[in-house]
Amino acid sequence: MPPPSQPARPTPKQSDLFGVEDVAVPSQAGTRVARVQLEGAAAMELDYAIPEEMAAKVVVGSRLMVPLQNRRMNAVVLELLDESPHRGKLKEIASIIGQRPMFTPGLVKLARWIAEYYVVSRHQVLRTMLPQAVRDKPGSFVMDSHLKLVKEPAPAEFEKLRSKAPMQARVLDILRSYKGEATLSQIRQDVPRVATILKPLLKAGWITRSEVRVERDPFHDEQFMPSQPLTLTEEQQAAYDRILKVIESPEKAKPILLHGITGSGKTEVYLQAIARVIERGGTALVLVPEIALTPQTIERFKARFSSIKDRIAVLHSNLSEGERHDEWFKIHEDRADIVIGARSAIFAPLERLGIIIVDEEHEPSFKQDETPRYHARDVAVVRGSLEKCVVLLGSATPSLESFENAASGKYELLHLTQRTDGRTLPLIRIVDMRMERRKGTGTSVANAGILSEKLRAAITARLEKKEQTILFLNRRGFNTSLTCLGCGETVQCQDCSIPMTLHKHENRLVCHVCGSRRLPPSKCPSCHEPGLKFTGFGTERVEAVVREVFPQARVARVDTDTIQRKNQLRDLLREFRAQKIDLMIGTQMIAKGLDFPNVTLVGVLNADLALNLPDFRAAERTLQLLVQVAGRAGRGEVKGEVVVQTYAPHSPAVQFSRHNDFEGFAQQELEQRRAFHYPPYTHVVLLASRGKHDAMAEFALQTLHRRLLEGLPEGVIMGEPAPCAMAKAHGQFRFQLLLRAPKIRPLCRHIQQVIAATKLPEDVIVTWDVDPVSLL
């Protein structure tokens, strides 16, 4: 189905649909037929005859080149048939792309499920499964020359060579230092023009030369100290033993939810479970939600599996296109036993899959925010079922969907309630910032309302003890808004309905949605009065205040404004671990998963940021973030402390996080969800329209709302069309419609049918999101 915003394409001729051409091969009984999914604009499923010489090579998951009308297109084999159900003649496959199938049979089945569940075309899913670097340039490997020293000249001959051709002698010396074998690139570091002086050495028979493929390894310059398995606690051992039983017989096993408090040793359980899978000849897939977690996770895995560290592959957005290309082919060619990555790594073409681990499974970043809008955690559960492997979901604060699945018996629940080595959870102190403001706390005007008296004293104590501190604020910039004191208007982005944020280091107002920049105005854009006031604060201002209040401290800031170059985050976190930084200020990039033993204090500067968002998950997200960031403290020998600054100290999310009582919060929150028919007791579909003209975008959604009412499946609760919380973004006005249903597929079929039968304005785009994680 073409996107609603685009005019429908002309219907192809019947002959085109079935791959018929003027000169074709007759379809005969017994002739094998490939049903393929075309890529590109003509995303259709067609049948093609398999030439006899390709019969043994064309399998489910193969990527092909096939003829269509007067051109050739890429396609993926979905299934093999003995003959086509279509009468007539079939075109033959033109060629096969690659030496091996680009998709495993399991991934082809998974693509079908994703397409049906999230109501997207299978073409879009298969396209998402292949990284762009692989899809566009499947053979763009870097080649290099491999030089081998096969015979050394006699001593007298070598001395003669050294006097007459010193650079040739130098090449031989370098090869000796590399134990007789090296690449041209390695020798070029010492002999820049080595390629021009190889011919005499080759002719003399002293060396041989062959072409080799060079891996673009993102960790080629890294050194990892081997580590040994740790002794498990009683709780860890019980969880590990149960996981082992599932590894031994995963056919009918349920997904496992490992609910372990921060610092309880979930990662050690993961590592030992993976070791067992590798021993059995299987492979492992590990998903982490944040790029910030990837360096530390990779370091742990490379250290633990040092004997096979070259068989660990990494897939995430921080890699260069070339690195991603080579890492994917490393997996594709069965040269990787363990894959670590972010959301899209769920599509890694691993075979013999033994375990899939989703760490911090509650994280919203596992949800794709563009078509196909899949959730990697849910896709992991389905892939595990299709490929008969263990699925292990881990979190200190599980999503309420996973927690309810465990409570209802769909998942198996394992608990880790104690920190390792007898360490205790940090002491959490709540600071009511309403009282703090009344007291006028602050050593300067700039500090008022940012650092409470209690937090300043705690930071001072840590600096004196040479201990480290993390300050968390999930908001970038210096000031978060510029308001007119006369008319009360806030300076907003022209293309987005949000206030612009001041970034003082560049003296620009920045929109954090579309990225537009402008100089701060000297007068109000609305009433033209000069009385403008900056309000609110972000990480940049916090850094300025901290440097003012603690001039002796070594301070670093971690957010997307400061982390610009590749590996900068990795290097900064290593400096922090090496205690070259006393105090680190950051956004959610540093809020979870990281382990720094010398951090004994965590300050949460504004715990209320997400509480008042118009989203039924607001309290859940707040509790999860508070528990996760608090868990960064006290992971070493010294007990930790957390200071939470809030204007809503009596909020359930704040109070339950203070006592680390996730189950208490879950019980209360689930009661409300059940009463108001929200997930996990229903499925949600968010239907949205957007366009440059607000009236047209609203009209389109109102039209769909009226038509959806006709034949609405039983039990569906449909709201009214309304502006999105962010009513305008990237120059387009946005409206949304929320639907809740006990069963998702009947509702999705109904939505699809209504949209297909509705002619929408050309400049309006309509999208739908199945099981959205955000309603903003």
Coordinates of N, CA, C and O in Angstrom, one line a residue, residues 158-297:
F158 N 73.1 -9.9 1.4 CA 72.3 -8.9 2.1 C 73.0 -7.6 2.3 O 72.5 -6.5 2.2
E159 N 74.3 -7.7 2.7 CA 75.1 -6.5 2.9 C 75.3 -5.7 1.6 O 75.2 -4.5 1.6
K160 N 75.4 -6.5 0.5 CA 75.5 -5.8 -0.8 C 74.2 -5.1 -1.1 O 74.2 -3.9 -1.6
L161 N 73.1 -5.7 -0.8 CA 71.8 -5.1 -1.0 C 71.6 -3.9 -0.1 O 71.1 -2.8 -0.6
R162 N 72.1 -3.9 1.1 CA 71.9 -2.8 2.0 C 72.7 -1.6 1.5 O 72.3 -0.5 1.7
S163 N 73.8 -1.8 0.9 CA 74.6 -0.7 0.4 C 74.1 -0.1 -0.9 O 74.1 1.1 -1.1
K164 N 73.6 -1.0 -1.8 CA 73.1 -0.5 -3.1 C 71.6 -0.1 -3.1 O 71.2 0.8 -3.8
A165 N 70.8 -0.9 -2.3 CA 69.3 -0.6 -2.3 C 68.9 -0.7 -0.8 O 68.2 -1.6 -0.4
P166 N 69.2 0.4 0.0 CA 68.9 0.3 1.4 C 67.4 0.2 1.7 O 67.1 -0.4 2.7
M167 N 66.5 0.7 0.9 CA 65.1 0.6 1.2 C 64.6 -0.8 1.0 O 63.7 -1.3 1.7
Q168 N 65.2 -1.5 0.0 CA 64.8 -2.9 -0.1 C 65.2 -3.7 1.1 O 64.5 -4.6 1.6
A169 N 66.4 -3.5 1.6 CA 66.9 -4.1 2.8 C 66.0 -3.8 4.0 O 65.8 -4.7 4.8
R170 N 65.6 -2.6 4.0 CA 64.7 -2.1 5.1 C 63.4 -2.9 5.1 O 62.9 -3.3 6.2
V171 N 62.8 -3.2 3.9 CA 61.6 -3.9 3.8 C 61.8 -5.3 4.4 O 61.0 -5.9 5.1
L172 N 63.0 -6.0 4.0 CA 63.3 -7.3 4.6 C 63.4 -7.3 6.1 O 63.0 -8.2 6.8
D173 N 64.1 -6.2 6.6 CA 64.2 -6.1 8.1 C 62.9 -6.0 8.7 O 62.6 -6.6 9.8
I174 N 62.0 -5.2 8.1 CA 60.6 -5.0 8.7 C 59.9 -6.4 8.7 O 59.2 -6.7 9.7
L175 N 60.0 -7.1 7.6 CA 59.3 -8.4 7.6 C 59.8 -9.3 8.7 O 59.1 -10.1 9.3
R176 N 61.1 -9.3 8.9 CA 61.7 -10.1 10.0 C 61.1 -9.7 11.3 O 60.7 -10.6 12.1
S177 N 60.9 -8.4 11.5 CA 60.4 -7.9 12.8 C 58.9 -8.4 13.0 O 58.4 -8.5 14.1
Y178 N 58.2 -8.6 11.9 CA 56.8 -9.1 11.9 C 56.8 -10.6 11.8 O 55.7 -11.1 11.5
K179 N 57.9 -11.2 12.1 CA 58.0 -12.7 12.1 C 57.7 -13.3 10.7 O 57.1 -14.3 10.5
G180 N 58.1 -12.5 9.6 CA 58.1 -13.0 8.3 C 56.8 -12.7 7.5 O 56.8 -12.9 6.3
E181 N 55.8 -12.1 8.1 CA 54.6 -11.8 7.4 C 54.0 -10.4 7.9 O 54.0 -10.1 9.0
A182 N 53.6 -9.6 6.9 CA 53.0 -8.3 7.2 C 52.2 -7.8 6.0 O 52.4 -8.3 4.9
T183 N 51.4 -6.8 6.2 CA 50.6 -6.2 5.1 C 51.4 -5.0 4.6 O 52.3 -4.5 5.2
L184 N 51.0 -4.7 3.4 CA 51.6 -3.5 2.7 C 51.4 -2.3 3.6 O 52.3 -1.4 3.7
S185 N 50.2 -2.2 4.2 CA 49.9 -1.0 5.0 C 50.8 -0.9 6.2 O 51.3 0.2 6.6
Q186 N 51.2 -2.0 6.8 CA 52.0 -2.1 8.0 C 53.4 -1.6 7.6 O 54.1 -0.8 8.3
I187 N 53.9 -2.1 6.5 CA 55.3 -1.7 6.1 C 55.3 -0.3 5.6 O 56.3 0.5 5.8
R188 N 54.2 0.2 5.0 CA 54.2 1.6 4.5 C 54.3 2.6 5.7 O 54.7 3.7 5.4
Q189 N 54.1 2.2 6.9 CA 54.3 3.2 8.0 C 55.7 3.6 8.2 O 56.1 4.7 8.6
D190 N 56.7 2.6 7.8 CA 58.1 2.9 7.9 C 58.7 3.3 6.5 O 59.7 4.0 6.4
V191 N 58.1 2.7 5.5 CA 58.6 2.9 4.1 C 57.5 3.4 3.2 O 56.7 2.6 2.7
P192 N 57.3 4.7 3.2 CA 56.1 5.3 2.5 C 55.9 4.8 1.1 O 54.8 4.6 0.6
R193 N 57.0 4.7 0.3 CA 56.9 4.3 -1.1 C 57.2 2.8 -1.3 O 57.8 2.5 -2.3
V194 N 56.8 2.0 -0.4 CA 57.1 0.6 -0.5 C 56.7 -0.1 -1.8 O 57.3 -1.0 -2.3
A195 N 55.5 0.3 -2.3 CA 54.9 -0.4 -3.4 C 55.8 -0.3 -4.7 O 55.8 -1.2 -5.5
T196 N 56.6 0.8 -4.7 CA 57.5 1.0 -5.9 C 58.8 0.1 -5.8 O 59.5 0.1 -6.8
I197 N 59.1 -0.4 -4.7 CA 60.4 -1.2 -4.6 C 60.2 -2.6 -4.3 O 61.2 -3.3 -3.9
L198 N 59.0 -3.2 -4.5 CA 58.7 -4.6 -4.2 C 59.2 -5.5 -5.4 O 59.5 -6.6 -5.2
K199 N 59.1 -4.9 -6.6 CA 59.4 -5.8 -7.8 C 60.7 -6.5 -7.7 O 60.7 -7.8 -8.0
P200 N 61.8 -5.9 -7.4 CA 63.1 -6.6 -7.3 C 63.1 -7.8 -6.3 O 63.6 -8.8 -6.5
L201 N 62.4 -7.5 -5.1 CA 62.3 -8.5 -4.1 C 61.5 -9.7 -4.5 O 61.8 -10.8 -4.2
L202 N 60.4 -9.4 -5.3 CA 59.6 -10.5 -5.8 C 60.3 -11.3 -6.8 O 60.2 -12.5 -6.8
K203 N 61.0 -10.6 -7.7 CA 61.8 -11.2 -8.8 C 62.9 -12.1 -8.3 O 63.1 -13.2 -8.8
A204 N 63.5 -11.7 -7.2 CA 64.6 -12.5 -6.6 C 64.1 -13.7 -5.8 O 64.8 -14.5 -5.4
G205 N 62.7 -13.7 -5.6 CA 62.1 -14.9 -4.9 C 62.3 -14.8 -3.4 O 62.0 -15.8 -2.7
W206 N 62.6 -13.6 -2.9 CA 62.8 -13.5 -1.4 C 61.4 -13.3 -0.7 O 61.3 -13.7 0.4
I207 N 60.5 -12.7 -1.4 CA 59.1 -12.5 -0.8 C 58.0 -12.9 -1.8 O 58.3 -13.0 -3.0
T208 N 56.9 -13.2 -1.3 CA 55.7 -13.4 -2.1 C 54.6 -12.4 -1.7 O 54.6 -11.8 -0.6
R209 N 53.7 -12.2 -2.7 CA 52.7 -11.1 -2.5 C 51.3 -11.7 -2.9 O 51.2 -12.3 -3.9
S210 N 50.3 -11.5 -2.0 CA 48.9 -11.9 -2.3 C 48.0 -10.9 -1.7 O 48.3 -10.1 -0.8
E211 N 46.8 -10.8 -2.4 CA 45.8 -9.9 -2.0 C 44.9 -10.4 -0.8 O 44.5 -11.6 -0.9
V212 N 44.7 -9.7 0.2 CA 43.9 -10.1 1.4 C 42.9 -9.0 1.7 O 43.1 -7.8 1.3
R213 N 41.8 -9.4 2.4 CA 40.8 -8.5 2.8 C 41.2 -8.0 4.2 O 41.5 -8.7 5.1
V214 N 41.0 -6.7 4.4 CA 41.4 -6.0 5.6 C 40.1 -5.7 6.4 O 39.2 -5.0 5.8
E215 N 40.0 -6.1 7.6 CA 38.8 -5.8 8.4 C 38.9 -4.4 9.0 O 40.0 -4.1 9.5
R216 N 37.9 -3.6 8.8 CA 37.8 -2.3 9.5 C 37.3 -2.5 10.9 O 36.1 -2.4 11.1
D217 N 38.2 -2.9 11.8 CA 37.9 -3.2 13.1 C 37.8 -2.0 14.0 O 38.8 -1.3 14.2
P218 N 36.7 -1.6 14.6 CA 36.6 -0.4 15.4 C 37.4 -0.5 16.7 O 37.6 0.5 17.4
F219 N 37.9 -1.7 17.0 CA 38.7 -1.9 18.3 C 40.1 -2.4 18.0 O 40.7 -3.1 18.9
H220 N 40.6 -2.1 16.8 CA 41.9 -2.7 16.4 C 43.0 -2.2 17.3 O 44.0 -2.8 17.5
D221 N 42.8 -1.0 17.9 CA 43.9 -0.4 18.7 C 43.6 -0.6 20.2 O 44.3 0.1 21.1
E222 N 42.7 -1.4 20.6 CA 42.3 -1.6 22.0 C 43.0 -2.8 22.6 O 43.3 -3.8 21.9
Q223 N 43.4 -2.7 23.8 CA 43.9 -3.8 24.6 C 43.0 -4.2 25.7 O 42.5 -3.3 26.4
F224 N 42.7 -5.4 25.8 CA 41.7 -5.9 26.8 C 42.4 -6.9 27.8 O 42.9 -7.9 27.3
M225 N 42.4 -6.6 29.1 CA 43.0 -7.5 30.0 C 42.0 -8.7 30.3 O 40.9 -8.4 30.7
P226 N 42.5 -9.9 30.1 CA 41.6 -11.1 30.4 C 41.0 -11.1 31.8 O 41.7 -10.7 32.7
S227 N 39.8 -11.5 31.9 CA 39.1 -11.6 33.2 C 38.6 -13.0 33.4 O 38.4 -13.7 32.4
Q228 N 38.4 -13.4 34.6 CA 37.9 -14.7 35.0 C 36.5 -14.7 35.5 O 36.1 -13.6 36.1
P229 N 35.7 -15.7 35.4 CA 34.3 -15.7 36.0 C 34.4 -15.5 37.5 O 35.3 -16.0 38.2
L230 N 33.5 -14.7 38.0 CA 33.4 -14.4 39.4 C 32.6 -15.5 40.1 O 31.7 -16.2 39.5
T231 N 32.8 -15.6 41.4 CA 32.0 -16.5 42.2 C 30.6 -15.9 42.4 O 30.5 -14.8 42.8
L232 N 29.6 -16.7 42.0 CA 28.3 -16.2 42.1 C 27.7 -16.2 43.5 O 28.0 -17.1 44.3
T233 N 26.9 -15.2 43.8 CA 26.2 -15.2 45.1 C 25.1 -16.3 45.0 O 24.8 -16.9 44.0
E234 N 24.5 -16.6 46.1 CA 23.4 -17.6 46.2 C 22.3 -17.3 45.2 O 21.8 -18.2 44.5
E235 N 21.9 -16.0 45.2 CA 20.8 -15.6 44.3 C 21.2 -15.7 42.8 O 20.5 -16.2 42.0
Q236 N 22.4 -15.3 42.5 CA 23.0 -15.4 41.2 C 23.0 -16.8 40.7 O 22.7 -17.2 39.6
Q237 N 23.5 -17.7 41.6 CA 23.7 -19.1 41.3 C 22.3 -19.8 41.0 O 22.2 -20.5 40.0
A238 N 21.3 -19.4 41.8 CA 20.0 -19.9 41.5 C 19.4 -19.5 40.2 O 18.8 -20.3 39.4
A239 N 19.6 -18.2 39.8 CA 19.2 -17.7 38.5 C 19.9 -18.4 37.4 O 19.4 -18.8 36.4
Y240 N 21.3 -18.5 37.6 CA 22.1 -19.1 36.6 C 21.7 -20.6 36.3 O 21.6 -21.0 35.2
D241 N 21.5 -21.3 37.4 CA 21.1 -22.7 37.3 C 19.8 -22.9 36.5 O 19.6 -23.8 35.7
R242 N 18.8 -22.0 36.8 CA 17.6 -22.1 36.0 C 17.8 -21.7 34.5 O 17.2 -22.4 33.7
I243 N 18.6 -20.7 34.3 CA 18.9 -20.4 32.9 C 19.6 -21.5 32.2 O 19.3 -21.8 31.0
L244 N 20.5 -22.2 32.9 CA 21.2 -23.4 32.3 C 20.2 -24.4 31.8 O 20.3 -25.0 30.8
K245 N 19.2 -24.7 32.7 CA 18.2 -25.7 32.3 C 17.4 -25.3 31.0 O 17.1 -26.2 30.2
V246 N 17.2 -24.0 30.9 CA 16.5 -23.6 29.7 C 17.4 -23.7 28.5 O 16.9 -24.0 27.4
I247 N 18.7 -23.4 28.7 CA 19.6 -23.5 27.6 C 19.7 -24.9 27.1 O 19.8 -25.2 25.9
E248 N 19.6 -25.9 28.0 CA 19.7 -27.3 27.6 C 18.5 -27.7 26.8 O 18.6 -28.6 25.9
S249 N 17.3 -27.2 27.1 CA 16.1 -27.6 26.4 C 15.2 -26.4 26.2 O 14.2 -26.1 26.9
P250 N 15.5 -25.5 25.2 CA 14.8 -24.3 25.0 C 13.6 -24.4 24.1 O 12.9 -23.4 24.0
E251 N 13.2 -25.5 23.6 CA 12.1 -25.7 22.7 C 10.8 -25.1 23.2 O 10.1 -24.4 22.4
K252 N 10.5 -25.4 24.4 CA 9.2 -24.9 24.9 C 9.4 -23.9 26.1 O 8.4 -23.6 26.8
A253 N 10.5 -23.3 26.1 CA 10.8 -22.4 27.3 C 10.2 -21.1 27.1 O 10.0 -20.6 26.0
K254 N 9.8 -20.5 28.2 CA 9.2 -19.1 28.2 C 10.4 -18.1 28.2 O 11.5 -18.4 28.7
P255 N 10.2 -16.9 27.7 CA 11.2 -15.8 28.0 C 11.4 -15.6 29.5 O 10.4 -15.8 30.3
I256 N 12.6 -15.3 29.8 CA 12.9 -15.1 31.3 C 13.1 -13.6 31.6 O 13.9 -12.9 30.9
L257 N 12.4 -13.1 32.6 CA 12.6 -11.8 33.1 C 13.5 -11.8 34.3 O 13.1 -12.4 35.3
L258 N 14.7 -11.3 34.2 CA 15.7 -11.3 35.3 C 15.5 -9.9 36.0 O 16.1 -8.9 35.5
H259 N 14.8 -9.8 37.1 CA 14.5 -8.6 37.8 C 15.6 -8.5 38.9 O 15.5 -9.1 40.0
G260 N 16.6 -7.7 38.7 CA 17.7 -7.6 39.7 C 18.0 -6.1 40.0 O 18.1 -5.3 39.1
I261 N 18.1 -5.8 41.2 CA 18.4 -4.4 41.6 C 19.7 -4.0 41.0 O 20.5 -4.8 40.6
T262 N 19.9 -2.7 41.0 CA 21.2 -2.1 40.5 C 22.3 -2.7 41.3 O 22.3 -2.6 42.5
G263 N 23.4 -3.1 40.6 CA 24.5 -3.7 41.3 C 24.4 -5.1 41.8 O 25.2 -5.6 42.6
S264 N 23.4 -5.8 41.4 CA 23.1 -7.2 41.8 C 23.9 -8.2 41.0 O 23.8 -9.4 41.3
G265 N 24.6 -7.8 40.0 CA 25.4 -8.7 39.2 C 24.7 -9.4 38.1 O 25.0 -10.6 37.7
K266 N 23.7 -8.7 37.4 CA 23.0 -9.3 36.3 C 24.0 -9.6 35.1 O 23.9 -10.6 34.5
T267 N 25.0 -8.7 34.9 CA 25.9 -8.8 33.8 C 26.8 -10.1 34.0 O 27.0 -10.8 33.0
E268 N 27.2 -10.4 35.2 CA 27.9 -11.7 35.5 C 27.1 -12.9 35.1 O 27.6 -13.9 34.6
V269 N 25.8 -12.8 35.4 CA 24.9 -14.0 35.0 C 24.8 -14.1 33.5 O 24.9 -15.2 32.9
Y270 N 24.7 -12.9 32.8 CA 24.7 -12.9 31.4 C 26.0 -13.6 30.8 O 26.0 -14.5 29.9
L271 N 27.2 -13.2 31.4 CA 28.4 -13.7 30.8 C 28.6 -15.2 31.0 O 29.0 -15.9 30.1
Q272 N 28.2 -15.7 32.2 CA 28.3 -17.1 32.4 C 27.3 -17.9 31.6 O 27.6 -19.0 31.1
A273 N 26.1 -17.4 31.4 CA 25.2 -18.0 30.5 C 25.6 -18.1 29.1 O 25.5 -19.1 28.4
I274 N 26.2 -17.0 28.6 CA 26.7 -17.0 27.2 C 27.9 -18.0 27.1 O 28.0 -18.7 26.1
A275 N 28.8 -18.1 28.1 CA 29.9 -19.0 28.1 C 29.4 -20.4 27.9 O 29.9 -21.2 27.1
R276 N 28.3 -20.8 28.5 CA 27.7 -22.1 28.4 C 27.1 -22.3 27.0 O 27.3 -23.4 26.4
V277 N 26.5 -21.3 26.4 CA 26.0 -21.4 25.1 C 27.1 -21.6 24.1 O 27.0 -22.4 23.2
I278 N 28.2 -20.9 24.2 CA 29.4 -21.0 23.3 C 29.9 -22.4 23.4 O 30.3 -23.0 22.4
E279 N 30.0 -22.9 24.6 CA 30.5 -24.3 24.8 C 29.7 -25.3 24.1 O 30.2 -26.3 23.6
R280 N 28.4 -25.1 24.0 CA 27.5 -26.0 23.3 C 27.5 -25.8 21.8 O 26.7 -26.4 21.0
G281 N 28.3 -24.8 21.3 CA 28.4 -24.6 19.9 C 27.4 -23.6 19.3 O 27.2 -23.4 18.1
G282 N 26.7 -22.8 20.3 CA 25.8 -21.8 19.8 C 26.4 -20.4 19.8 O 27.5 -20.2 20.0
T283 N 25.5 -19.5 19.4 CA 25.9 -18.1 19.3 C 25.0 -17.3 20.2 O 23.9 -17.7 20.6
A284 N 25.4 -16.0 20.5 CA 24.7 -15.2 21.5 C 24.6 -13.8 20.9 O 25.4 -13.3 20.2
L285 N 23.4 -13.2 21.2 CA 23.1 -11.8 20.8 C 22.8 -11.0 22.1 O 21.9 -11.4 22.8
V286 N 23.5 -9.9 22.2 CA 23.3 -9.0 23.4 C 22.9 -7.6 23.0 O 23.6 -7.0 22.2
L287 N 21.7 -7.2 23.4 CA 21.2 -5.8 23.1 C 21.3 -4.9 24.3 O 20.9 -5.3 25.4
V288 N 21.9 -3.7 24.0 CA 22.0 -2.7 25.1 C 21.3 -1.4 24.5 O 21.3 -1.2 23.3
P289 N 20.7 -0.6 25.4 CA 19.9 0.5 24.9 C 20.6 1.7 24.5 O 20.1 2.5 23.7
E290 N 21.7 2.0 25.1 CA 22.4 3.3 24.9 C 23.8 3.1 24.3 O 24.5 2.1 24.7
I291 N 24.2 4.0 23.4 CA 25.6 3.9 22.9 C 26.6 4.1 24.0 O 27.6 3.5 24.0
A292 N 26.2 4.8 25.1 CA 27.1 5.0 26.2 C 27.4 3.7 26.9 O 28.5 3.6 27.5
L293 N 26.5 2.8 26.9 CA 26.8 1.5 27.5 C 27.6 0.6 26.7 O 28.3 -0.4 27.2
T294 N 27.7 0.8 25.4 CA 28.4 -0.1 24.5 C 29.9 -0.2 24.8 O 30.4 -1.4 24.9
P295 N 30.7 0.9 25.0 CA 32.1 0.7 25.2 C 32.4 -0.2 26.5 O 33.2 -1.1 26.4
Q296 N 31.6 0.1 27.6 CA 31.9 -0.7 28.8 C 31.4 -2.1 28.6 O 32.1 -3.1 29.1
T297 N 30.3 -2.4 27.9 CA 29.8 -3.7 27.7 C 30.8 -4.5 26.8 O 31.2 -5.6 27.1

